[in-house]
mmCIF file of C-alpha atoms in Angstrom:
data_model
loop_
_atom_site.group_PDB
_atom_site.id
_atom_site.type_symbol
_atom_site.label_atom_id
_atom_site.label_comp_id
_atom_site.label_asym_id
_atom_site.label_seq_id
_atom_site.Cartn_x
_atom_site.Cartn_y
_atom_site.Cartn_z
ATOM 1 C CA PHE E 1 101.278 110.338 74.905
ATOM 2 C CA ASP E 2 102.418 111.676 71.521
ATOM 3 C CA ARG E 3 103.211 115.030 73.111
ATOM 4 C CA ASN E 4 105.069 113.481 76.066
ATOM 5 C CA TYR E 5 107.023 111.081 73.863
ATOM 6 C CA PHE E 6 109.643 113.697 73.032
ATOM 7 C CA ASN E 7 109.755 117.025 74.852
ATOM 8 C CA ARG E 8 112.313 119.742 74.297
ATOM 9 C CA GLU E 9 111.268 121.442 77.526
ATOM 10 C CA ALA E 10 110.284 119.770 80.791
ATOM 11 C CA ASP E 11 106.849 120.297 82.301
ATOM 12 C CA ILE E 12 107.865 121.593 85.734
ATOM 13 C CA PRO E 13 106.618 124.550 87.856
ATOM 14 C CA ALA E 14 107.977 127.972 86.900
ATOM 15 C CA SER E 15 108.579 128.703 90.611
ATOM 16 C CA GLU E 16 111.499 126.278 90.552
ATOM 17 C CA LEU E 17 113.239 128.188 87.758
ATOM 18 C CA ASP E 18 114.741 131.600 87.171
ATOM 19 C CA PRO E 19 112.942 133.853 84.678
ATOM 20 C CA ASP E 20 115.720 133.371 82.119
ATOM 21 C CA GLN E 21 116.119 129.635 82.726
ATOM 22 C CA LYS E 22 114.440 127.194 80.339
ATOM 23 C CA PRO E 23 113.399 123.806 81.715
ATOM 24 C CA ILE E 24 115.516 121.008 80.268
ATOM 25 C CA ALA E 25 113.871 117.668 79.449
ATOM 26 C CA ILE E 26 115.938 114.482 79.611
ATOM 27 C CA ASN E 27 113.631 112.424 77.309
ATOM 28 C CA ASN E 28 114.385 108.968 78.672
ATOM 29 C CA VAL E 29 111.151 107.686 77.106
ATOM 30 C CA PHE E 30 112.408 108.387 73.600
ATOM 31 C CA GLY E 31 115.540 106.321 74.168
ATOM 32 C CA LYS E 32 113.707 103.436 75.829
ATOM 33 C CA ILE E 33 111.173 103.107 72.995
ATOM 34 C CA GLN E 34 113.848 103.222 70.303
ATOM 35 C CA ALA E 35 115.929 100.615 72.136
ATOM 36 C CA GLY E 36 112.937 98.316 72.614
ATOM 37 C CA LEU E 37 111.924 98.729 68.975
ATOM 38 C CA SER E 38 115.396 97.838 67.688
ATOM 39 C CA ILE E 39 115.602 94.736 69.916
ATOM 40 C CA LEU E 40 112.211 93.392 68.885
ATOM 41 C CA ILE E 41 112.569 94.011 65.161
ATOM 42 C CA GLU E 42 116.134 92.682 65.112
ATOM 43 C CA ARG E 43 114.680 89.264 65.900
ATOM 44 C CA ASN E 44 112.966 89.415 62.487
ATOM 45 C CA PRO E 45 109.639 87.729 63.319
ATOM 46 C CA LYS E 46 108.997 84.622 61.245
ATOM 47 C CA VAL E 47 105.795 82.884 60.195
ATOM 48 C CA ILE E 48 104.874 79.898 62.366
ATOM 49 C CA LEU E 49 102.475 77.338 60.860
ATOM 50 C CA ASP E 50 101.058 74.218 62.448
ATOM 51 C CA GLU E 51 98.853 71.958 60.372
ATOM 52 C CA ARG E 52 95.558 70.812 61.865
ATOM 53 C CA LEU E 53 95.735 67.409 60.158
ATOM 54 C CA LYS E 54 98.762 65.269 59.360
ATOM 55 C CA LYS E 55 97.786 64.978 55.713
ATOM 56 C CA TYR E 56 98.625 68.668 55.264
ATOM 57 C CA SER E 57 102.148 68.339 56.700
ATOM 58 C CA ALA E 58 103.656 67.752 53.240
ATOM 59 C CA ASN E 59 102.504 71.212 52.129
ATOM 60 C CA ARG E 60 103.537 73.010 55.307
ATOM 61 C CA ASP E 61 106.944 74.200 54.067
ATOM 62 C CA LEU E 62 105.488 75.360 50.751
ATOM 63 C CA ILE E 63 102.710 77.343 52.431
ATOM 64 C CA LYS E 64 105.199 78.787 54.922
ATOM 65 C CA ALA E 65 107.480 79.919 52.088
ATOM 66 C CA LEU E 66 104.542 81.564 50.307
ATOM 67 C CA ALA E 67 103.483 83.313 53.514
ATOM 68 C CA GLU E 68 107.004 84.627 54.161
ATOM 69 C CA ALA E 69 107.243 85.865 50.570
ATOM 70 C CA SER E 70 103.923 87.664 50.995
ATOM 71 C CA TRP E 71 105.131 89.131 54.299
ATOM 72 C CA LYS E 72 108.176 90.529 52.497
ATOM 73 C CA ASN E 73 106.578 91.644 49.210
ATOM 74 C CA THR E 74 103.841 93.647 50.940
ATOM 75 C CA ASN E 75 106.292 95.162 53.473
ATOM 76 C CA SER E 76 104.107 93.824 56.270
ATOM 77 C CA LEU E 77 107.180 93.609 58.504
ATOM 78 C CA GLY E 78 107.668 97.360 58.147
ATOM 79 C CA GLN E 79 104.011 97.933 58.998
ATOM 80 C CA PHE E 80 104.351 95.611 61.984
ATOM 81 C CA LYS E 81 107.324 97.699 63.132
ATOM 82 C CA LEU E 82 105.040 100.748 63.185
ATOM 83 C CA SER E 83 102.514 98.778 65.250
ATOM 84 C CA ILE E 84 105.182 97.927 67.829
ATOM 85 C CA PHE E 85 106.141 101.595 67.960
ATOM 86 C CA ASN E 86 102.514 102.624 68.551
ATOM 87 C CA ALA E 87 102.105 99.977 71.245
ATOM 88 C CA ALA E 88 105.228 101.125 73.091
ATOM 89 C CA LYS E 89 104.202 104.781 72.898
ATOM 90 C CA ARG E 90 100.426 104.602 73.324
ATOM 91 C CA GLY E 91 99.953 101.301 75.161
ATOM 92 C CA TRP E 92 98.223 99.399 72.352
ATOM 93 C CA PHE E 93 98.334 98.924 68.597
ATOM 94 C CA VAL E 94 95.761 98.210 65.916
ATOM 95 C CA GLY E 95 96.223 97.031 62.357
ATOM 96 C CA ARG E 96 94.328 95.384 59.556
ATOM 97 C CA THR E 97 94.972 92.277 57.433
ATOM 98 C CA PHE E 98 93.296 92.172 54.036
ATOM 99 C CA ASN E 99 93.858 91.539 50.342
ATOM 100 C CA LYS E 100 95.608 94.697 49.201
ATOM 101 C CA LYS E 101 95.387 95.291 45.466
ATOM 102 C CA ILE E 102 97.058 98.154 43.639
ATOM 103 C CA VAL E 103 96.424 98.442 39.892
ATOM 104 C CA THR E 104 97.765 101.371 37.882
ATOM 105 C CA GLU E 105 97.837 102.398 34.249
ATOM 106 C CA ALA E 106 101.294 102.714 32.663
ATOM 107 C CA ARG E 107 102.676 103.563 29.206
ATOM 108 C CA PHE E 108 104.912 101.229 27.217
ATOM 109 C CA PRO E 109 106.721 101.899 23.886
ATOM 110 C CA LYS E 110 104.913 100.383 20.911
ATOM 111 C CA THR E 111 106.322 101.749 17.655
ATOM 112 C CA GLN E 112 108.886 104.246 16.454
ATOM 113 C CA ASP E 113 108.630 106.263 13.228
ATOM 114 C CA ASN E 114 111.419 107.361 10.888
ATOM 115 C CA LYS E 115 111.933 110.563 12.813
ATOM 116 C CA GLY E 116 112.557 108.670 16.014
ATOM 117 C CA LYS E 117 109.272 109.569 17.625
ATOM 118 C CA ILE E 118 108.040 106.778 19.908
ATOM 119 C CA ALA E 119 104.390 105.862 20.177
ATOM 120 C CA TYR E 120 103.220 104.456 23.480
ATOM 121 C CA GLU E 121 100.375 102.182 24.446
ATOM 122 C CA LYS E 122 98.654 102.084 27.816
ATOM 123 C CA ARG E 123 98.408 98.927 29.858
ATOM 124 C CA LYS E 124 97.187 98.149 33.326
ATOM 125 C CA ILE E 125 99.820 96.728 35.645
ATOM 126 C CA VAL E 126 99.284 95.080 39.024
ATOM 127 C CA LYS E 127 101.744 96.479 41.540
ATOM 128 C CA MET E 128 100.317 94.482 44.421
ATOM 129 C CA ASP E 129 97.686 91.783 44.809
ATOM 130 C CA ASP E 130 98.406 89.925 48.015
ATOM 131 C CA ILE E 131 97.444 89.514 51.658
ATOM 132 C CA ALA E 132 98.976 92.432 53.536
ATOM 133 C CA TYR E 133 99.143 93.715 57.086
ATOM 134 C CA VAL E 134 98.700 97.481 57.431
ATOM 135 C CA ASN E 135 99.225 99.484 60.607
ATOM 136 C CA LEU E 136 96.405 101.872 61.577
ATOM 137 C CA ASP E 137 96.476 105.090 63.558
ATOM 138 C CA ASN E 138 95.070 104.506 67.053
ATOM 139 C CA HIS E 139 93.371 107.895 66.948
ATOM 140 C CA ASN E 140 91.519 106.999 63.738
ATOM 141 C CA THR E 141 90.343 103.516 64.757
ATOM 142 C CA TRP E 142 87.437 102.498 66.958
ATOM 143 C CA ILE E 143 86.998 98.954 68.287
ATOM 144 C CA ASP E 144 83.830 97.678 69.976
ATOM 145 C CA GLU E 145 83.685 98.680 73.652
ATOM 146 C CA GLN E 146 82.915 95.049 74.553
ATOM 147 C CA ALA E 147 86.296 93.883 73.207
ATOM 148 C CA LYS E 148 88.480 92.050 75.731
ATOM 149 C CA PRO E 149 92.079 90.811 75.552
ATOM 150 C CA GLU E 150 92.625 87.326 74.117
ATOM 151 C CA ASP E 151 88.997 87.113 72.980
ATOM 152 C CA PHE E 152 88.690 87.998 69.307
ATOM 153 C CA TYR E 153 84.952 87.311 69.166
ATOM 154 C CA SER E 154 84.193 89.715 72.024
ATOM 155 C CA ALA E 155 84.492 92.572 69.504
ATOM 156 C CA ARG E 156 81.331 92.748 67.459
ATOM 157 C CA ASP E 157 82.457 95.495 65.129
ATOM 158 C CA GLY E 158 85.181 97.983 64.305
ATOM 159 C CA MET E 159 85.707 101.107 62.223
ATOM 160 C CA HIS E 160 88.642 103.138 60.996
ATOM 161 C CA ARG E 161 89.075 106.432 59.216
ATOM 162 C CA GLU E 162 91.408 107.414 56.376
ATOM 163 C CA VAL E 163 92.078 110.517 54.276
ATOM 164 C CA TRP E 164 92.685 109.961 50.539
ATOM 165 C CA HIS E 165 92.960 112.188 47.517
ATOM 166 C CA ILE E 166 89.758 112.272 45.486
ATOM 167 C CA ASP E 167 91.581 110.841 42.432
ATOM 168 C CA ASP E 168 92.577 107.733 44.406
ATOM 169 C CA VAL E 169 89.016 107.425 45.693
ATOM 170 C CA ARG E 170 87.605 107.413 42.164
ATOM 171 C CA LYS E 171 90.148 104.840 40.966
ATOM 172 C CA THR E 172 89.420 102.515 43.872
ATOM 173 C CA PHE E 173 85.649 102.967 43.708
ATOM 174 C CA PRO E 174 84.754 103.498 40.014
ATOM 175 C CA GLU E 175 81.286 104.830 39.357
ATOM 176 C CA SER E 176 80.554 101.894 37.006
ATOM 177 C CA GLU E 177 80.725 99.532 39.998
ATOM 178 C CA PHE E 178 79.597 101.913 42.751
ATOM 179 C CA PRO E 179 76.716 104.095 41.441
ATOM 180 C CA ASN E 180 76.637 106.361 44.510
ATOM 181 C CA MET E 181 80.068 107.696 43.578
ATOM 182 C CA LYS E 182 78.302 110.263 41.394
ATOM 183 C CA PHE E 183 77.249 112.000 44.631
ATOM 184 C CA VAL E 184 80.723 112.019 46.177
ATOM 185 C CA ARG E 185 82.560 115.317 46.424
ATOM 186 C CA GLU E 186 85.997 116.003 47.830
ATOM 187 C CA GLY E 187 86.259 117.283 51.376
ATOM 188 C CA GLY E 188 84.936 116.346 54.784
ATOM 189 C CA ASN E 189 87.046 116.619 57.926
ATOM 190 C CA VAL E 190 90.494 116.123 56.409
ATOM 191 C CA GLN E 191 92.499 116.366 59.610
ATOM 192 C CA GLU E 192 95.071 113.606 59.787
ATOM 193 C CA ARG E 193 93.483 112.500 63.033
ATOM 194 C CA ILE E 194 90.465 113.335 65.168
ATOM 195 C CA GLU E 195 91.105 114.043 68.843
ATOM 196 C CA GLY E 196 89.200 115.612 71.700
ATOM 197 C CA ASP E 197 85.746 117.158 71.557
ATOM 198 C CA PRO E 198 85.013 118.474 68.031
ATOM 199 C CA THR E 199 82.335 120.802 69.443
ATOM 200 C CA SER E 200 84.742 122.500 71.838
ATOM 201 C CA SER E 201 85.762 126.080 71.092
ATOM 202 C CA VAL E 202 89.206 125.457 72.591
ATOM 203 C CA GLU E 203 91.779 124.639 69.929
ATOM 204 C CA ASN E 204 93.131 121.126 70.207
ATOM 205 C CA THR E 205 96.893 121.595 70.123
ATOM 206 C CA THR E 206 97.644 117.864 70.018
ATOM 207 C CA ALA E 207 95.905 117.289 66.680
ATOM 208 C CA GLN E 208 98.006 117.698 63.590
ATOM 209 C CA ALA E 209 97.338 120.564 61.207
ATOM 210 C CA LYS E 210 94.745 120.154 58.501
ATOM 211 C CA GLU E 211 95.987 118.947 55.162
ATOM 212 C CA LEU E 212 96.190 121.921 52.803
ATOM 213 C CA LYS E 213 96.449 119.905 49.598
ATOM 214 C CA ARG E 214 93.320 120.298 47.501
ATOM 215 C CA GLY E 215 91.231 117.240 46.785
ATOM 216 C CA MET E 216 91.737 115.427 50.104
ATOM 217 C CA THR E 217 88.662 113.411 51.094
ATOM 218 C CA GLU E 218 87.519 111.673 54.269
ATOM 219 C CA LEU E 219 86.584 107.960 54.247
ATOM 220 C CA TYR E 220 85.179 105.615 56.903
ATOM 221 C CA PHE E 221 85.374 101.805 56.798
ATOM 222 C CA TYR E 222 83.060 99.785 59.052
ATOM 223 C CA GLU E 223 82.924 96.014 59.712
ATOM 224 C CA ASN E 224 80.522 93.908 61.791
ATOM 225 C CA GLN E 225 81.402 90.229 62.086
ATOM 226 C CA PHE E 226 78.054 89.059 63.495
ATOM 227 C CA ASP E 227 75.682 91.026 61.278
ATOM 228 C CA ASP E 228 78.022 90.441 58.296
ATOM 229 C CA TRP E 229 78.364 94.062 57.206
ATOM 230 C CA PHE E 230 81.102 95.844 55.317
ATOM 231 C CA ILE E 231 80.344 99.543 54.857
ATOM 232 C CA VAL E 232 82.338 102.315 53.207
ATOM 233 C CA GLU E 233 81.262 105.938 53.594
ATOM 234 C CA ILE E 234 82.998 108.708 51.668
ATOM 235 C CA ASN E 235 82.345 112.287 52.746
ATOM 236 C CA ASN E 236 78.904 111.382 54.182
ATOM 237 C CA VAL E 237 77.908 109.325 51.119
ATOM 238 C CA MET E 238 77.495 105.562 51.574
ATOM 239 C CA ILE E 239 79.300 103.818 48.729
ATOM 240 C CA VAL E 240 79.508 100.200 49.876
ATOM 241 C CA TRP E 241 77.035 98.136 51.927
ATOM 242 C CA GLU E 242 77.934 94.521 51.365
ATOM 243 C CA PRO E 243 78.665 91.302 53.270
ATOM 244 C CA LEU E 244 82.193 90.921 54.622
ATOM 245 C CA PRO E 245 84.506 89.888 51.767
ATOM 246 C CA GLN E 246 86.431 87.368 53.887
ATOM 247 C CA ASN E 247 85.142 83.796 53.735
ATOM 248 C CA HIS E 248 85.791 83.341 57.460
ATOM 249 C CA LYS E 249 83.484 86.325 58.136
ATOM 250 C CA ARG E 250 85.727 87.694 60.876
ATOM 251 C CA LEU E 251 86.941 91.252 61.387
ATOM 252 C CA SER E 252 90.020 92.241 59.454
ATOM 253 C CA TYR E 253 91.250 94.244 62.471
ATOM 254 C CA VAL E 254 93.934 92.941 64.831
ATOM 255 C CA TRP E 255 95.094 94.624 68.040
ATOM 256 C CA GLY E 256 97.232 94.042 71.089
ATOM 257 C CA PRO E 257 98.614 95.805 74.211
ATOM 258 C CA TRP E 258 102.174 96.617 75.238
ATOM 259 C CA ASN E 259 101.392 95.779 78.864
ATOM 260 C CA LEU E 260 97.969 94.660 80.062
ATOM 261 C CA ARG E 261 96.057 97.338 81.949
ATOM 262 C CA SER E 262 93.430 94.854 83.088
ATOM 263 C CA ALA E 263 91.709 91.706 81.894
ATOM 264 C CA GLU E 264 88.696 93.753 80.790
ATOM 265 C CA THR E 265 90.172 96.224 78.311
ATOM 266 C CA ILE E 266 92.276 96.036 75.146
ATOM 267 C CA TYR E 267 93.878 99.422 75.862
ATOM 268 C CA GLY E 268 97.192 98.651 77.550
ATOM 269 C CA ILE E 269 99.894 100.662 79.308
ATOM 270 C CA GLY E 270 102.805 101.964 77.245
ATOM 271 C CA ILE E 271 106.275 103.169 78.131
ATOM 272 C CA VAL E 272 105.256 106.832 78.166
ATOM 273 C CA GLU E 273 102.582 106.218 80.799
ATOM 274 C CA GLU E 274 104.851 103.918 82.815
ATOM 275 C CA MET E 275 107.686 106.447 83.009
ATOM 276 C CA GLU E 276 105.639 109.640 83.148
ATOM 277 C CA ARG E 277 106.014 110.351 86.886
ATOM 278 C CA ASP E 278 109.643 109.214 87.030
ATOM 279 C CA GLU E 279 110.461 111.350 84.008
ATOM 280 C CA THR E 280 108.962 114.426 85.656
ATOM 281 C CA LEU E 281 110.888 113.735 88.867
ATOM 282 C CA ILE E 282 114.201 113.397 87.000
ATOM 283 C CA ASP E 283 113.535 116.626 85.086
ATOM 284 C CA ARG E 284 112.792 118.488 88.312
ATOM 285 C CA ILE E 285 115.950 117.206 90.023
ATOM 286 C CA LEU E 286 118.121 118.122 87.052
ATOM 287 C CA ASN E 287 116.663 121.616 86.659
ATOM 288 C CA MET E 288 116.836 122.394 90.395
ATOM 289 C CA THR E 289 120.450 121.164 90.422
ATOM 290 C CA MET E 290 121.203 123.371 87.421
ATOM 291 C CA ARG E 291 119.659 126.386 89.180
ATOM 292 C CA GLN E 292 121.674 125.724 92.332
ATOM 293 C CA LEU E 293 124.823 125.378 90.234
ATOM 294 C CA LEU E 294 124.206 128.769 88.598
ATOM 295 C CA ILE E 295 123.631 130.430 91.962
ATOM 296 C CA SER E 296 126.781 128.874 93.456
ATOM 297 C CA ILE E 297 128.881 130.051 90.479
ATOM 298 C CA SER E 298 127.459 133.583 90.506
ATOM 299 C CA PRO E 299 126.063 134.123 94.041
ATOM 300 C CA PRO E 300 123.680 136.998 94.838
ATOM 301 C CA GLY E 301 124.412 139.490 97.670
ATOM 302 C CA PHE E 302 123.433 142.680 99.560
ATOM 303 C CA TYR E 303 125.035 146.125 99.760
ATOM 304 C CA THR E 304 124.510 149.377 101.674
ATOM 305 C CA GLY E 305 121.439 151.441 100.851
ATOM 306 C CA VAL E 306 117.666 151.418 100.957
ATOM 307 C CA GLU E 307 115.476 149.646 98.458
ATOM 308 C CA ASP E 308 111.678 149.734 98.360
ATOM 309 C CA LEU E 309 110.943 146.039 97.987
ATOM 310 C CA GLU E 310 107.617 145.088 96.513
ATOM 311 C CA ASN E 311 107.126 142.399 99.138
ATOM 312 C CA GLU E 312 109.036 140.670 101.907
ATOM 313 C CA ASN E 313 109.646 137.525 99.876
ATOM 314 C CA ILE E 314 112.787 137.882 97.776
ATOM 315 C CA LYS E 315 113.471 135.242 95.178
ATOM 316 C CA ILE E 316 117.136 134.394 94.961
ATOM 317 C CA LYS E 317 118.610 135.059 91.522
ATOM 318 C CA PRO E 318 122.194 134.443 90.432
ATOM 319 C CA GLY E 319 124.314 137.566 90.082
ATOM 320 C CA VAL E 320 121.627 139.945 91.499
ATOM 321 C CA PHE E 321 122.529 142.366 94.344
ATOM 322 C CA ARG E 322 119.976 144.159 96.522
ATOM 323 C CA LYS E 323 120.247 147.247 98.713
ATOM 324 C CA SER E 324 120.343 146.659 102.472
ATOM 325 C CA VAL E 325 119.752 149.016 105.405
ATOM 326 C CA ASP E 326 122.656 147.389 107.206
ATOM 327 C CA PRO E 327 125.730 149.609 106.519
ATOM 328 C CA LYS E 328 128.199 146.897 105.867
ATOM 329 C CA ASN E 329 130.310 145.884 103.013
ATOM 330 C CA ILE E 330 128.948 143.766 100.233
ATOM 331 C CA GLN E 331 127.888 140.430 101.638
ATOM 332 C CA PHE E 332 127.662 137.447 99.359
ATOM 333 C CA LEU E 333 124.931 134.949 100.057
ATOM 334 C CA GLN E 334 126.494 131.649 101.004
ATOM 335 C CA VAL E 335 124.974 129.078 98.664
ATOM 336 C CA PRO E 336 126.047 125.464 99.138
ATOM 337 C CA PRO E 337 127.210 123.800 95.946
ATOM 338 C CA PRO E 338 124.841 121.254 94.394
ATOM 339 C CA ASP E 339 125.118 117.788 95.845
ATOM 340 C CA LEU E 340 126.074 116.057 92.621
ATOM 341 C CA LYS E 341 126.840 112.858 94.463
ATOM 342 C CA GLY E 342 123.368 112.709 95.990
ATOM 343 C CA THR E 343 121.333 113.853 92.977
ATOM 344 C CA ILE E 344 123.097 112.978 89.764
ATOM 345 C CA GLY E 345 125.273 110.302 91.365
ATOM 346 C CA LEU E 346 122.622 108.404 93.346
ATOM 347 C CA ALA E 347 119.033 109.629 92.950
ATOM 348 C CA ILE E 348 118.816 109.777 89.161
ATOM 349 C CA PRO E 349 120.574 106.414 88.550
ATOM 350 C CA TRP E 350 118.208 104.811 91.074
ATOM 351 C CA ILE E 351 115.157 106.142 89.232
ATOM 352 C CA GLU E 352 116.559 105.097 85.853
ATOM 353 C CA GLN E 353 117.279 101.621 87.201
ATOM 354 C CA LYS E 354 113.667 101.395 88.280
ATOM 355 C CA GLU E 355 112.628 102.391 84.739
ATOM 356 C CA GLU E 356 114.833 99.654 83.286
ATOM 357 C CA GLN E 357 113.014 97.090 85.443
ATOM 358 C CA LYS E 358 109.709 98.241 83.953
#
C-alpha cells in the first residue's frame, strides 16, 4: 500500500505502450487521502468526558481542561493526524498512550569573572512529563491474532519495535536501575521497518534502506494484560521484566480501522485498497488514449519495396514506415482519433464518481 500510494509510473502491460512511451499514473489515491485528512483534522477533535457519578460533575470542566492541555502540550493531535493518515493508506492504525517523560541535562550561567568568562552549572530539566498519545508504524507493531473490533479485551498482548541511538537507550535505561544494560551493545536489525520474509534471498524493495548512522540500536516492547507483563528487550538482551506500570493493567496500545473488513479482524480496508482496481483502469484508459493520440498525429504507413519482416505481426508505431510489395504510393494508415468524449469525457468521470462514493 505504501508503494501504491503515490506512483510516478502506472503499472500497466508493456504491450499497450510504445517502446519510448512511459506509463503515466494519475494518482487519485494521493489526492483522496490528503483531502480526507484535511477534512478530519480541520474538525479539531476535542476531549469528551462523562462522569460516572453526579458527585464528580463539579470537577468535569477542570479535568477536561487539563486533558485538553495535555493533548496540546504533548502534540498528541499531531500524532493522531499521523494515525488517520496510516488508517487511510493502510486500512488500520495503531498507537500507544502512556506517560511520556523526557528529562535532559542543560547548562545555565552561574558566575562571571573579571575577564567576562562565564561559568556554567548543569541542571536536569523536564521537557515532558505527561500522558501522551504516540502513533506507531503498522509494520513495526504486532497485536494479538485473537483481537477483534470493538473488543479491547480480546487482545491478550501486543508488541512494537523501535530503533534508537545507543546514547538515548543508556539515558532512558541507566545501568544503575537496569543491571543488564552492561550487556547491551549497539546494533541489531536497524532497518526502519521489517517487511516480508527475512530469510528470503530476494531483496525486499518495499523496505526502507538501513540506517547508516553509527550507534543505532533495535528495541522491542512487549505487553500482556492478562499475565501482567511489561518486557523490554534491547538487541537480544532483556532489560525489563516487570508488571504493567498502568494501574488499570490494560494494554497501552490502541487501534482502529478505516473501513471494517469483517467483524473478526482489526485490519480494515483503506483507500488504496478500495481504489486499486479503479486506479489501474483509469491509468490504462489514459495511456491507451495517449498512444492513440500520438498515432493519429503522426500516423504510420507503407511504401514500395521489400522488407524481410521478423514475423507477420506488426506493431503499429507512430511515424514508422514499412516497405510493401505493393507498388503504390505511400499509404498512410487511417487511425481514428481518440474518442475523448467517450473516454475522458464519460468513462473516467464515471469511475471517479464511483470512487467518491467510496
